Short mmCIF file of C-alpha atoms and ligand atoms in Angstrom, two decimals:
data_model
loop_
_atom_site.label_atom_id
_atom_site.label_comp_id
_atom_site.label_asym_id
_atom_site.label_seq_id
_atom_site.Cartn_x
_atom_site.Cartn_y
_atom_site.Cartn_z
CA MET A 1 -23.93 97.93 -4.71
CA TYR A 2 -24.54 99.63 -8.20
CA TYR A 3 -27.91 100.38 -9.22
CA ARG A 4 -29.12 100.08 -12.94
CA LEU A 5 -32.25 101.75 -13.39
CA GLY A 6 -34.12 103.61 -16.43
CA LEU A 7 -37.35 104.21 -18.48
CA ILE A 8 -38.81 102.11 -21.08
CA GLY A 9 -41.38 104.25 -23.12
CA HIS A 10 -41.30 105.91 -26.53
CA PRO A 11 -40.60 108.46 -26.98
CA VAL A 12 -38.80 109.03 -24.26
CA LYS A 13 -36.15 111.52 -24.77
CA GLN A 14 -37.74 114.80 -23.17
CA SER A 15 -38.16 112.93 -19.76
CA LEU A 16 -37.32 114.35 -16.66
CA SER A 17 -36.54 111.31 -14.55
CA PRO A 18 -33.03 110.77 -15.47
CA TRP A 19 -32.50 114.39 -13.75
CA ILE A 20 -34.67 113.08 -10.86
CA HIS A 21 -33.26 109.88 -10.19
CA SER A 22 -29.41 111.12 -10.47
CA GLU A 23 -30.51 113.25 -7.95
CA PHE A 24 -31.98 110.87 -5.66
CA LEU A 25 -29.05 108.64 -5.96
CA LYS A 26 -26.84 111.36 -4.62
CA ARG A 27 -28.59 112.58 -2.30
CA SER A 28 -28.92 108.79 -1.16
CA HIS A 29 -25.03 108.62 -1.45
CA LEU A 30 -25.77 105.33 -3.93
CA LYS A 31 -24.17 104.62 -6.99
CA GLY A 32 -26.14 103.93 -9.93
CA GLN A 33 -27.32 105.35 -13.31
CA TYR A 34 -30.68 106.01 -14.98
CA ASP A 35 -31.11 105.16 -18.21
CA LEU A 36 -33.45 106.07 -21.27
CA ILE A 37 -34.60 103.04 -23.15
CA ASP A 38 -36.56 104.32 -26.31
CA VAL A 39 -38.62 101.20 -26.87
CA HIS A 40 -39.84 101.25 -30.81
CA PRO A 41 -43.39 100.41 -30.81
CA GLU A 42 -42.25 97.59 -33.09
CA GLU A 43 -40.20 95.62 -30.68
CA ALA A 44 -41.10 92.78 -28.24
CA LEU A 45 -41.72 93.68 -25.02
CA GLU A 46 -40.37 90.44 -24.05
CA ASN A 47 -37.06 90.88 -25.88
CA VAL A 48 -36.43 94.17 -23.91
CA LEU A 49 -37.28 92.59 -20.36
CA HIS A 50 -34.63 89.79 -21.16
CA HIS A 51 -32.25 92.13 -22.30
CA LEU A 52 -32.58 94.60 -19.08
CA GLN A 53 -32.37 91.35 -17.21
CA HIS A 54 -29.34 90.49 -18.63
CA GLU A 55 -27.70 93.98 -18.34
CA GLY A 56 -28.49 93.55 -14.22
CA TYR A 57 -30.96 96.01 -14.19
CA HIS A 58 -32.71 96.66 -10.61
CA GLY A 59 -36.03 98.07 -12.07
CA PHE A 60 -37.20 100.37 -14.47
CA ASN A 61 -40.34 102.85 -14.81
CA VAL A 62 -42.42 102.64 -17.87
CA THR A 63 -44.05 105.29 -19.67
CA VAL A 64 -46.27 105.73 -22.67
CA PRO A 65 -47.55 103.92 -24.67
CA TYR A 66 -46.60 100.78 -22.44
CA LYS A 67 -48.11 101.21 -18.88
CA GLU A 68 -50.76 98.59 -19.63
CA LYS A 69 -49.11 96.18 -22.35
CA ILE A 70 -45.93 95.47 -19.72
CA MET A 71 -48.38 94.20 -17.29
CA ASN A 72 -48.70 91.02 -19.72
CA TYR A 73 -44.66 90.29 -19.36
CA LEU A 74 -44.15 90.67 -15.86
CA ASP A 75 -44.16 87.95 -13.01
CA ILE A 76 -46.15 89.73 -10.60
CA VAL A 77 -48.50 92.68 -10.38
CA ASP A 78 -49.38 94.12 -6.85
CA GLU A 79 -52.70 94.62 -6.07
CA HIS A 80 -52.83 98.24 -6.43
CA ALA A 81 -51.23 98.72 -10.12
CA HIS A 82 -53.75 95.56 -10.74
CA ARG A 83 -56.84 97.53 -10.03
CA VAL A 84 -55.39 100.95 -11.43
CA GLY A 85 -54.77 98.47 -14.64
CA ALA A 86 -51.52 99.92 -15.66
CA VAL A 87 -47.64 99.61 -14.09
CA ASN A 88 -45.17 102.49 -14.10
CA THR A 89 -42.89 101.09 -11.71
CA VAL A 90 -40.78 97.95 -12.36
CA ALA A 91 -38.58 96.02 -9.55
CA ARG A 92 -36.51 92.87 -9.88
CA ARG A 93 -36.80 90.94 -6.66
CA GLY A 94 -36.28 87.20 -6.10
CA GLY A 95 -35.30 86.93 -9.99
CA LYS A 96 -38.59 87.95 -10.59
CA TRP A 97 -40.57 91.73 -12.54
CA ILE A 98 -42.65 93.12 -10.08
CA GLY A 99 -44.95 95.80 -11.26
CA TYR A 100 -46.06 98.56 -9.36
CA ASN A 101 -47.97 102.03 -10.16
CA THR A 102 -46.70 105.41 -8.38
CA ASP A 103 -48.81 107.67 -10.00
CA GLY A 104 -51.88 107.93 -7.50
CA ILE A 105 -49.40 107.64 -4.09
CA GLY A 106 -47.29 110.04 -5.62
CA TYR A 107 -50.11 112.70 -6.03
CA VAL A 108 -51.41 111.71 -2.31
CA ARG A 109 -47.85 112.29 -1.07
CA ALA A 110 -47.51 115.60 -2.98
CA LEU A 111 -50.89 116.92 -1.69
CA GLU A 112 -50.01 115.60 2.13
CA GLU A 113 -46.88 117.32 1.62
CA LYS A 114 -48.19 120.77 0.97
CA TYR A 115 -51.67 120.43 3.21
CA PRO A 116 -50.81 117.95 5.87
CA LYS A 117 -54.21 118.45 7.43
CA PHE A 118 -56.02 118.05 4.13
CA PHE A 119 -57.63 113.98 4.95
CA LEU A 120 -57.83 115.18 8.88
CA GLY A 121 -61.03 116.42 10.48
CA ALA A 122 -64.24 116.60 8.64
CA GLU A 123 -64.33 114.33 5.62
CA LYS A 124 -63.92 116.32 2.33
CA ASN A 125 -65.43 116.12 -0.94
CA VAL A 126 -63.09 115.93 -3.97
CA LEU A 127 -63.83 116.48 -7.92
CA LEU A 128 -61.47 114.25 -10.15
CA ILE A 129 -61.80 115.86 -13.93
CA GLY A 130 -60.80 113.16 -16.51
CA ALA A 131 -60.87 109.33 -16.73
CA GLY A 132 -57.58 108.15 -18.43
CA GLY A 133 -54.80 106.20 -16.75
CA ALA A 134 -53.84 109.28 -14.59
CA ALA A 135 -57.46 109.38 -13.03
CA ARG A 136 -57.49 105.86 -12.36
CA GLY A 137 -54.08 105.85 -10.25
CA ILE A 138 -55.52 108.92 -8.37
CA TYR A 139 -59.19 107.83 -7.80
CA ALA A 140 -57.55 104.31 -6.80
CA SER A 141 -55.41 106.37 -4.28
CA LEU A 142 -57.80 108.38 -3.04
CA LEU A 143 -60.27 105.65 -2.13
CA THR A 144 -57.81 104.50 0.98
CA LYS A 145 -58.33 107.86 2.25
CA PRO A 146 -61.21 109.19 4.63
CA LEU A 147 -63.23 111.00 2.25
CA GLN A 148 -66.98 111.70 1.81
CA ARG A 149 -67.20 111.87 -2.18
CA ILE A 150 -65.14 111.54 -4.99
CA ASP A 151 -66.84 112.60 -8.14
CA LEU A 152 -65.82 111.90 -11.86
CA ALA A 153 -66.38 114.40 -14.45
CA ASN A 154 -65.68 113.37 -18.15
CA ARG A 155 -66.40 114.27 -21.51
CA THR A 156 -67.45 110.80 -21.99
CA LEU A 157 -69.22 109.81 -19.39
CA GLN A 158 -68.63 105.95 -19.75
CA HIS A 159 -65.35 106.03 -19.26
CA ALA A 160 -66.06 107.67 -15.67
CA GLU A 161 -68.11 104.87 -15.17
CA ASN A 162 -65.54 102.25 -15.92
CA ILE A 163 -63.45 103.91 -13.53
CA LYS A 164 -65.88 104.05 -10.62
CA ILE A 165 -66.50 100.16 -10.59
CA MET A 166 -63.27 100.05 -8.90
CA ASN A 167 -64.98 101.57 -5.98
CA GLU A 168 -65.85 98.95 -3.03
CA THR A 169 -66.00 101.64 -0.33
CA SER A 170 -68.29 103.81 1.28
CA ILE A 171 -67.20 106.88 -0.30
CA GLN A 172 -69.79 108.16 -2.93
CA THR A 173 -68.96 108.83 -6.44
CA ASP A 174 -71.47 110.90 -8.68
CA ILE A 175 -70.52 110.73 -12.69
CA LEU A 176 -71.02 114.06 -14.05
CA SER A 177 -70.67 115.73 -17.29
CA LEU A 178 -68.24 118.80 -17.47
CA GLU A 179 -70.99 121.32 -17.61
CA ARG A 180 -72.62 119.71 -14.60
CA ALA A 181 -68.90 119.79 -12.69
CA ARG A 182 -68.43 123.48 -13.46
CA GLU A 183 -71.90 124.33 -11.89
CA LEU A 184 -71.30 122.19 -8.90
CA CYS A 185 -67.50 123.31 -8.55
CA SER A 186 -67.77 125.83 -5.62
CA THR A 187 -69.13 122.49 -3.56
CA TYR A 188 -65.45 120.98 -3.31
CA ASP A 189 -62.82 120.98 -1.38
CA LEU A 190 -60.44 120.15 -3.79
CA ILE A 191 -60.41 119.71 -7.59
CA ILE A 192 -57.95 117.71 -9.67
CA GLN A 193 -57.59 118.19 -13.38
CA THR A 194 -56.06 115.13 -14.66
CA THR A 195 -56.58 115.13 -18.71
CA VAL A 196 -54.36 115.84 -21.15
CA VAL A 197 -56.29 119.47 -22.02
CA GLY A 198 -53.90 122.32 -21.50
CA MET A 199 -50.32 120.67 -21.90
CA ASN A 200 -48.10 122.16 -24.07
CA PRO A 201 -48.31 122.99 -26.91
CA HIS A 202 -52.30 123.35 -26.19
CA GLU A 203 -51.13 125.95 -23.56
CA ASN A 204 -54.19 128.18 -24.42
CA GLU A 205 -56.70 125.34 -24.03
CA MET A 206 -58.91 124.20 -20.33
CA ILE A 207 -60.74 122.00 -19.97
CA MET A 208 -63.36 124.33 -17.96
CA SER A 209 -63.59 127.74 -16.68
CA PHE A 210 -64.66 127.83 -13.21
CA PRO A 211 -67.90 130.43 -12.10
CA VAL A 212 -66.85 130.95 -8.89
CA LEU A 213 -64.71 129.51 -6.13
CA ARG A 214 -64.12 129.83 -2.52
CA LYS A 215 -60.55 130.48 -0.66
CA GLU A 216 -60.25 127.71 1.13
CA GLN A 217 -60.80 125.45 -2.22
CA ILE A 218 -57.71 123.50 -3.38
CA VAL A 219 -57.22 123.11 -7.16
CA SER A 220 -54.69 120.78 -8.60
CA ASP A 221 -53.30 120.57 -12.37
CA ILE A 222 -51.14 117.26 -12.93
CA VAL A 223 -50.31 118.85 -16.24
CA TYR A 224 -46.67 120.42 -15.52
CA GLN A 225 -45.71 121.48 -19.10
CA PRO A 226 -46.50 124.46 -19.01
CA ILE A 227 -46.10 124.64 -14.98
CA MET A 228 -48.81 127.28 -14.46
CA THR A 229 -51.70 126.20 -16.80
CA LYS A 230 -54.47 128.24 -17.79
CA PHE A 231 -57.17 126.00 -15.56
CA LEU A 232 -54.42 126.74 -12.54
CA ARG A 233 -54.04 130.50 -13.42
CA ASP A 234 -58.05 130.56 -13.63
CA ALA A 235 -58.65 129.10 -10.21
CA LYS A 236 -56.26 131.49 -8.96
CA SER A 237 -57.85 134.39 -10.20
CA LYS A 238 -61.14 133.11 -8.62
CA GLY A 239 -59.22 133.24 -5.42
CA ALA A 240 -58.76 129.16 -4.76
CA GLN A 241 -55.65 128.00 -3.36
CA ILE A 242 -53.47 126.00 -6.25
CA HIS A 243 -51.45 123.02 -6.31
CA LEU A 244 -48.73 122.42 -9.51
CA GLY A 245 -48.34 119.26 -11.39
CA HIS A 246 -44.70 118.81 -11.12
CA SER A 247 -44.93 117.85 -7.16
CA MET A 248 -46.80 114.59 -8.01
CA LEU A 249 -44.13 114.02 -10.49
CA LEU A 250 -41.48 114.51 -8.30
CA HIS A 251 -43.60 112.16 -5.62
CA GLN A 252 -44.02 109.33 -7.81
CA ALA A 253 -40.42 109.32 -8.62
CA GLN A 254 -40.08 109.21 -4.53
CA VAL A 255 -42.20 106.07 -4.23
CA ALA A 256 -40.39 104.56 -7.34
CA PHE A 257 -37.31 105.12 -5.88
CA GLU A 258 -38.39 103.76 -2.70
CA ILE A 259 -39.27 100.60 -4.19
CA TRP A 260 -36.18 100.07 -5.51
CA THR A 261 -33.80 101.06 -2.92
CA ASP A 262 -35.42 101.18 0.54
CA GLN A 263 -34.68 104.86 0.50
CA LEU A 264 -36.90 107.48 1.33
CA VAL A 265 -35.09 110.51 -0.22
CA GLU A 266 -35.53 113.93 1.20
CA LEU A 267 -37.46 116.14 -1.75
CA GLU A 268 -35.94 119.45 -0.19
CA LYS A 269 -35.45 122.29 -2.40
CA MET A 270 -35.75 119.79 -5.42
CA ASP A 271 -39.29 121.08 -5.82
CA HIS A 272 -37.60 124.78 -6.94
CA GLN A 273 -35.32 122.98 -8.93
CA LEU A 274 -37.49 121.26 -11.15
CA GLU A 275 -39.58 124.40 -11.33
CA ASP A 276 -36.67 126.17 -12.79
CA ILE A 277 -35.96 123.40 -14.98
CA LEU A 278 -39.57 123.44 -16.20
CA LYS A 279 -39.29 127.00 -16.66
CA GLY A 280 -36.00 127.16 -19.09
CA ARG A 281 -37.74 124.71 -21.59
P1 ATR B 301 -53.75 109.60 -19.37
O1 ATR B 301 -53.70 108.08 -19.71
O2 ATR B 301 -52.71 110.36 -19.54
O3 ATR B 301 -54.59 110.21 -18.09
P2 ATR B 301 -55.51 109.15 -21.62
O4 ATR B 301 -55.56 107.74 -21.28
O5 ATR B 301 -55.49 109.57 -23.19
O6 ATR B 301 -54.58 110.05 -20.90
O7 ATR B 301 -56.91 109.84 -21.19
C1 ATR B 301 -57.10 111.03 -21.59
C2 ATR B 301 -58.25 111.81 -20.57
O8 ATR B 301 -58.40 113.41 -21.41
C3 ATR B 301 -59.67 111.63 -20.97
O9 ATR B 301 -60.25 111.48 -19.41
C4 ATR B 301 -60.15 112.12 -22.08
O10 ATR B 301 -61.64 112.24 -22.28
P3 ATR B 301 -62.38 111.17 -22.86
O11 ATR B 301 -62.43 110.04 -21.53
O12 ATR B 301 -63.69 111.73 -23.15
O13 ATR B 301 -61.60 110.94 -23.81
C5 ATR B 301 -59.61 113.57 -21.52
N1 ATR B 301 -59.45 114.84 -22.90
C6 ATR B 301 -58.72 114.29 -23.73
N2 ATR B 301 -58.51 115.84 -24.82
C7 ATR B 301 -59.88 116.23 -24.49
C8 ATR B 301 -60.15 117.06 -24.86
N3 ATR B 301 -60.06 117.88 -25.88
N4 ATR B 301 -61.68 117.43 -24.05
C9 ATR B 301 -62.09 117.09 -23.20
N5 ATR B 301 -61.56 115.90 -22.45
C10 ATR B 301 -60.19 115.23 -23.09
#
């Protein structure tokens, strides 16, 4: 068996996925390749899918700007991806294209790997900052966990309201302005920053600064370029524990690889290797 895998998006040339999945193939003793497939916005996705089918692809990842649009061309979209409203992983099974979303699950796995007891014991309070696609995926996955509260803070409150609609659980969610979230920040066990604010080349920006934090609190940023964002530096300086963004990237890829190959690949040392690659950029 030779696995043909890849990534469709525009642009894709900066992607770290070829490195990650080639390493996964090696570690799983599987043969295959992972290609970058730059799809120009004027190309019809239907034709791209026919091409991938013809070429014998087993699956592919989907990135900006096709995560939502691709859903119209798949045979099946799994329930979680449907709830999130976006697909980042597609697998060919039984002659059908099936769509999944591994972002939120990847975030939760990354968190559990670093903090195995986080979801055990007393039910925790989480603050999710942002209301874009990444926030939707993480919110949907966190709703499957025994939490007390997941508040949503965003610049545009209506966008956060649109995400809250998917909550059919007993977990409480308040919608907060960024200012209000800042005032309440010390009341959360976990704070997750999901917006693009602070991403290279805007490294000197942060969505908010923290007035005060406790040392038990965990602060996550899903931005991984730069690896140490201004937001995380601020959290660290206030004494909180920090969780770096590239671990979500690795874990969402691990979930995708498992969907394609049924292999749960061991991530040992890849975290540090990826950190070195990112620091060298
Ligand atoms: P993604 O799919 O990567 O999550 P997105 O859907 O474009 O990205 O969402 C971007 C998120 O970043 C949103 O929460 C957006 O806030 P709005 O909903 O108010 O637009 C947030 N965002 C982007 N630039 C921002 C800025 N300069 N200040 C505050 N929030 C910002």
